[in-house]
Amino acid sequence: MDTFSKEETNILKGVAILFMLYYHLFNRLTIENLYTPLLYVGTKPFAYLFTSCTYPVDFFIILSGYGLYISYCHGKRNHVKRDLKLYIHYWITLLIFVSMGYFLKGYNTYPGGIEKIFLNMTALKTTYNSETWFLFPYILLSLSSPVIFKILDHFNPILMLTILFSVAMLSRLIEHFNQEYVNAHILVGQTTSYFRLLFPFSLGMYAAKCLQYDKIKSRLHHISYKNVWLSAVIILLMCTMMFLQDLHIAVFQSFYAIIFISLFILMDRPKWLNAFLKIMGRRSTSLWFVHTYFCYYLFQNFIYGFKYPILIYSVLLVCSYITAMIIDLINTNVQKLVFNPITQTK
C-alpha cells in the first residue's frame, strides 16, 4: 500500500476547509443581495457558480475513509476514544457559541428546550449550526469502519463501488423527493445521510488501497510542464462542474473530489502554499465547527457588510481562524484533563 503522508493529508484538509468556508458564503442565489458580485457568467454571479467546484463534505469524508483505512491496516480498529475526543471538541464549541447566542438571539433559539439541547449535543439534529449535520453520520462511519473495510476488502472493488454508488443515489432520491418526511424523522434522515456518505468514504478507502501515488508521481516527474498539464486538467474539471451545476447531480460530487485530490497530490506545490494549507488543515475541525456562526447565525451582517466576495471571504477566514485558535487551546487542555488525569502523589 503506497500512501501519501500525514502531512499531505493535512494539506488536503486545508484545501477542504478553505472550500467549505467559501461554499457556505456563496452557495445560494438567495443571498446575492447581501454582497456585491464583481463578475457574472450569464445572469449568475461567478462567486455562486464557483461553489460547484468545492463540495467540502465529500473531500472530508474521502480523506477520512483514506486515513481510517490506513489505521485499520496498521491494526488500529477501535475508534471510540477518537470519536469521543471529537464530540468533546464539538461540545466546547457549542458551549461558547450557544452562550453567545443566548445573549444575541434569545433563549428560544439558544439553547431552547431540553429536547433541542439533547438533539444538538448528540448531533442527531444540529439546529444550532446546521452545517455540522454530517458529524453524527461521520461518527457512525468511524465506529463501523472495521466492518465496512472487512467487507470491502473481500469483494471486487468495481462491484462494491457500483453497489455503493447506487445506494448513494437512492439515498439522494429519498431525501430529494421526501424532504419533509426525512427532516421530520431524525432516524430516517441519519440513515440516508450514512448511506449517502458511505460512497465517498469507500472511495477514500480504495484510494488508500489501490492508488500508488508515489509511483505515479515518479513516473510523471520527467514530464515537461507537469504542473501546467495537471493545473489545466483541474481547471477543465472545475469548468465542467460549473457548467453542470444546474443539473443537480450531487452524487457525482464524490467523483470530482477524488479526482481533484489525486491531481492535487501529484502536483509540485510551492513551499509557501504547503505551509499555509498545513496551518489551515491543523485547524480544520474548529474552523468547521465555528465559521457558520459568523456568516449565518450570529454575525451575518458584519461578515457580509464587507460587500465584495474577496473581502467577505477574507474577513470570515480571519475571524474563524482566530476563534479556532482559542477553541483549539481550550480543547487541548480539556482533553488532557479528561484523558490524562494527573495522579496525585501522597
XYZ file of C-alpha atoms in Angstrom:
346
model
C 0.000 0.000 0.000
C 1.634 3.216 -1.232
C 0.002 6.101 0.655
C 0.545 9.825 0.858
C 1.837 11.205 4.145
C 0.012 12.631 7.156
C 1.497 16.000 6.171
C -0.155 15.768 2.746
C -3.413 14.759 4.424
C -3.241 17.960 6.483
C -2.582 19.932 3.307
C -5.672 18.404 1.688
C -7.723 19.152 4.810
C -6.539 22.741 4.400
C -7.888 22.777 0.847
C -11.167 21.234 2.018
C -11.740 23.711 4.843
C -10.985 26.696 2.595
C -13.519 25.270 0.148
C -16.027 24.836 2.977
C -15.819 28.460 4.092
C -16.235 29.634 0.503
C -19.117 27.237 -0.176
C -21.157 28.393 2.792
C -20.681 32.042 1.913
C -21.875 31.938 -1.685
C -23.759 28.674 -2.344
C -27.228 30.254 -2.591
C -28.575 32.754 -5.068
C -30.941 33.994 -2.360
C -28.034 35.697 -0.556
C -26.941 37.644 -3.653
C -28.495 40.787 -2.168
C -26.101 40.512 0.791
C -22.976 41.148 -1.289
C -21.838 42.878 -4.485
C -20.763 40.406 -7.195
C -17.899 41.655 -9.346
C -18.224 39.113 -12.147
C -21.196 37.438 -13.803
C -21.384 34.440 -16.118
C -24.619 34.991 -17.967
C -27.090 36.022 -15.297
C -25.342 34.305 -12.381
C -22.537 35.631 -10.194
C -19.248 33.801 -10.696
C -18.921 33.669 -6.889
C -22.035 31.483 -6.831
C -21.028 29.304 -9.788
C -17.624 28.575 -8.277
C -19.231 26.904 -5.249
C -19.892 23.908 -7.517
C -16.102 23.386 -7.537
C -15.865 22.941 -3.777
C -18.209 20.313 -2.215
C -16.205 20.133 1.022
C -18.143 17.326 2.714
C -17.072 14.846 0.039
C -13.460 15.976 0.439
C -13.517 15.427 4.200
C -15.303 12.072 4.022
C -12.913 10.771 1.344
C -9.924 11.836 3.450
C -11.497 10.163 6.492
C -12.001 6.900 4.615
C -8.406 7.130 3.433
C -6.944 7.783 6.887
C -9.106 5.277 8.767
C -8.265 2.509 6.285
C -4.550 3.110 6.830
C -5.158 2.908 10.606
C -7.176 -0.272 10.044
C -4.296 -1.837 8.115
C -1.961 -0.919 10.984
C -4.228 -2.701 13.472
C -5.978 0.365 14.927
C -9.618 -0.657 14.771
C -11.240 0.812 17.877
C -12.144 4.471 17.344
C -14.340 5.068 20.409
C -11.759 7.251 22.167
C -11.043 9.179 18.959
C -14.741 9.816 18.364
C -15.303 10.842 21.978
C -12.497 13.390 21.585
C -14.296 14.764 18.525
C -17.529 15.073 20.498
C -15.740 16.903 23.326
C -14.279 19.306 20.767
C -17.795 19.845 19.391
C -19.301 20.379 22.866
C -16.707 23.033 23.715
C -17.699 24.936 20.575
C -21.388 24.596 21.419
C -20.843 25.893 24.925
C -19.080 29.015 23.657
C -21.403 29.888 20.779
C -24.683 28.844 22.376
C -23.771 31.142 25.267
C -23.210 33.957 22.761
C -26.447 33.055 21.003
C -28.388 33.260 24.258
C -27.473 36.950 24.607
C -27.751 37.778 20.889
C -30.789 35.724 19.819
C -32.639 34.826 22.989
C -33.478 31.688 24.945
C -35.908 30.168 22.425
C -33.141 29.859 19.823
C -30.111 29.283 22.064
C -30.337 26.920 23.860
C -34.096 26.283 23.602
C -35.808 23.373 25.356
C -34.382 20.118 26.737
C -35.161 18.169 23.551
C -33.386 20.744 21.395
C -30.345 20.692 23.694
C -30.209 16.874 23.605
C -30.517 16.667 19.815
C -27.758 19.226 19.324
C -25.470 17.712 21.967
C -25.695 14.314 20.293
C -25.587 15.926 16.812
C -28.689 13.952 15.875
C -30.217 17.235 14.732
C -27.869 20.197 14.588
C -30.261 23.139 14.677
C -27.750 25.395 16.449
C -25.397 25.057 13.498
C -26.885 23.082 10.623
C -23.571 22.864 8.775
C -22.341 20.323 11.330
C -25.044 17.955 10.041
C -22.576 15.265 8.976
C -20.926 14.912 12.400
C -23.238 12.114 13.564
C -23.150 10.043 10.334
C -19.371 10.503 10.300
C -19.180 9.113 13.859
C -21.259 6.136 12.683
C -18.912 5.618 9.720
C -15.913 5.768 12.039
C -17.353 3.265 14.515
C -18.493 0.871 11.787
C -15.357 1.294 9.650
C -13.732 -2.025 10.678
C -16.803 -3.885 9.436
C -17.003 -1.729 6.292
C -13.337 -2.300 5.448
C -13.551 -6.027 6.134
C -16.475 -6.359 3.713
C -14.932 -4.150 1.036
C -11.610 -5.999 1.265
C -13.298 -9.287 0.387
C -15.183 -8.228 -2.734
C -14.330 -6.800 -6.116
C -13.814 -3.013 -5.850
C -15.744 -2.238 -9.062
C -18.702 -4.316 -7.875
C -18.722 -2.719 -4.425
C -18.346 0.830 -5.755
C -21.215 0.207 -8.178
C -23.425 -1.037 -5.352
C -22.468 1.810 -3.011
C -22.922 4.394 -5.761
C -26.436 3.020 -6.388
C -27.189 3.159 -2.656
C -25.919 6.758 -2.513
C -28.144 7.699 -5.465
C -31.140 6.045 -3.819
C -30.441 7.937 -0.589
C -30.240 11.217 -2.527
C -33.544 10.476 -4.259
C -35.252 9.651 -0.967
C -34.008 12.915 0.535
C -34.968 14.928 -2.549
C -38.494 13.597 -3.072
C -39.397 13.090 0.597
C -37.614 16.073 2.118
C -40.306 16.969 4.644
C -40.628 13.377 5.853
C -36.850 12.917 6.119
C -36.475 16.195 8.029
C -39.295 15.257 10.403
C -37.937 11.775 11.170
C -34.430 12.015 12.591
C -33.525 8.343 12.303
C -34.574 8.243 8.655
C -32.507 11.343 7.943
C -29.441 9.958 9.700
C -29.807 6.627 7.880
C -29.958 8.253 4.435
C -27.032 10.508 5.340
C -24.983 7.491 6.458
C -25.556 5.560 3.251
C -25.057 8.661 1.131
C -21.670 9.304 2.754
C -20.694 5.642 2.615
C -19.843 6.018 -1.081
C -17.212 8.807 -0.745
C -15.939 7.032 2.397
C -15.360 3.897 0.329
C -13.668 5.948 -2.406
C -11.182 7.121 0.214
C -10.605 3.556 1.366
C -9.981 2.308 -2.176
C -7.688 5.258 -2.880
C -5.530 4.162 0.063
C -5.636 0.530 -1.027
C -5.261 0.780 -4.794
C -3.770 4.088 -5.914
C 0.032 4.147 -5.934
C 0.534 7.896 -5.641
C 4.318 7.813 -5.165
C 4.799 5.542 -8.175
C 2.534 7.704 -10.330
C 4.338 10.836 -9.148
C 7.746 9.353 -10.003
C 6.543 8.460 -13.493
C 5.242 11.990 -14.024
C 8.427 13.569 -12.674
C 10.188 13.730 -16.038
C 7.228 15.101 -17.996
C 7.847 18.644 -19.182
C 5.468 21.234 -17.724
C 3.858 18.613 -15.461
C 2.274 21.239 -13.229
C 0.888 23.100 -16.217
C -0.807 19.951 -17.509
C -2.181 18.982 -14.114
C -3.423 22.525 -13.488
C -5.096 22.553 -16.895
C -6.939 19.322 -16.086
C -8.081 20.720 -12.713
C -9.320 23.925 -14.364
C -11.147 21.905 -17.033
C -12.673 19.773 -14.297
C -13.838 22.874 -12.422
C -15.327 24.422 -15.571
C -17.226 21.185 -16.174
C -18.610 21.231 -12.639
C -19.752 24.842 -13.039
C -21.387 24.006 -16.373
C -23.216 21.029 -14.819
C -24.285 22.897 -11.692
C -27.956 23.240 -12.606
C -28.336 19.524 -13.411
C -28.443 18.671 -9.682
C -26.195 15.625 -9.990
C -24.956 15.947 -6.430
C -23.994 12.280 -6.157
C -21.220 12.877 -8.731
C -19.526 15.327 -6.370
C -17.602 12.405 -4.898
C -16.001 11.615 -8.249
C -14.996 15.237 -8.633
C -13.490 15.297 -5.137
C -11.386 12.129 -5.556
C -10.097 13.268 -8.962
C -9.236 16.719 -7.588
C -7.458 15.187 -4.579
C -5.442 12.848 -6.798
C -4.382 15.578 -9.225
C -3.501 17.953 -6.392
C -1.330 15.317 -4.685
C 0.576 14.737 -7.930
C 1.416 18.431 -8.351
C 4.658 20.040 -7.196
C 3.426 22.830 -4.949
C 5.414 25.827 -3.675
C 6.580 25.597 -0.059
C 4.621 28.682 0.998
C 1.370 27.136 -0.272
C 2.021 23.849 1.518
C 2.847 25.738 4.719
C -0.359 27.791 4.542
C -2.552 24.780 3.776
C -0.990 22.773 6.629
C -1.840 25.589 9.035
C -5.428 25.564 7.793
C -5.584 21.785 7.893
C -4.475 21.594 11.513
C -7.326 23.943 12.470
C -9.867 22.383 10.095
C -12.116 20.806 12.741
C -12.510 24.008 14.750
C -12.924 26.038 11.555
C -15.722 23.685 10.503
C -17.425 23.982 13.885
C -17.295 27.801 14.111
C -17.409 29.502 10.714
C -21.155 29.473 10.064
C -21.877 31.067 13.432
C -20.122 34.062 11.892
C -21.571 34.024 8.375
C -25.100 32.742 9.125
C -26.309 32.644 12.698
C -24.805 35.354 14.868
C -22.721 37.828 12.867
C -24.063 37.656 9.304
C -24.495 41.419 8.883
C -20.917 42.024 9.993
C -19.413 39.443 7.615
C -21.436 40.393 4.527
C -21.081 44.062 5.403
C -17.719 43.990 3.622
C -19.722 43.799 0.335
C -17.217 42.235 -2.051
C -16.629 38.453 -2.205
C -12.861 38.555 -1.661
C -13.220 40.841 1.368
C -16.121 38.844 2.798
C -14.172 35.620 2.443
C -11.005 37.099 3.945
C -12.822 38.523 6.975
C -14.647 35.237 7.602
C -11.367 33.324 7.360
C -9.577 35.637 9.797
C -12.436 35.695 12.333
C -12.899 31.928 12.136
C -9.178 31.219 12.364
C -8.629 33.393 15.445
C -11.621 31.754 17.119
C -10.364 28.307 16.094
C -7.016 29.024 17.751
C -8.771 29.847 21.021
C -11.028 26.787 20.821
C -8.106 24.501 19.983
C -6.231 25.801 23.015
C -9.222 25.155 25.278
C -9.826 21.775 23.658
C -6.224 20.663 24.147
C -6.372 21.424 27.857
C -9.786 19.839 28.348
C -8.686 16.687 26.508
C -5.651 16.446 28.793
C -7.870 16.689 31.852
C -10.253 14.024 30.543
C -7.818 11.520 29.087
C -4.614 12.188 31.019
C -5.705 12.775 34.616
C -2.992 13.958 36.961
C -2.213 11.292 39.544
C -1.937 12.804 42.940
C 1.123 11.877 44.892
C 0.968 11.266 48.579
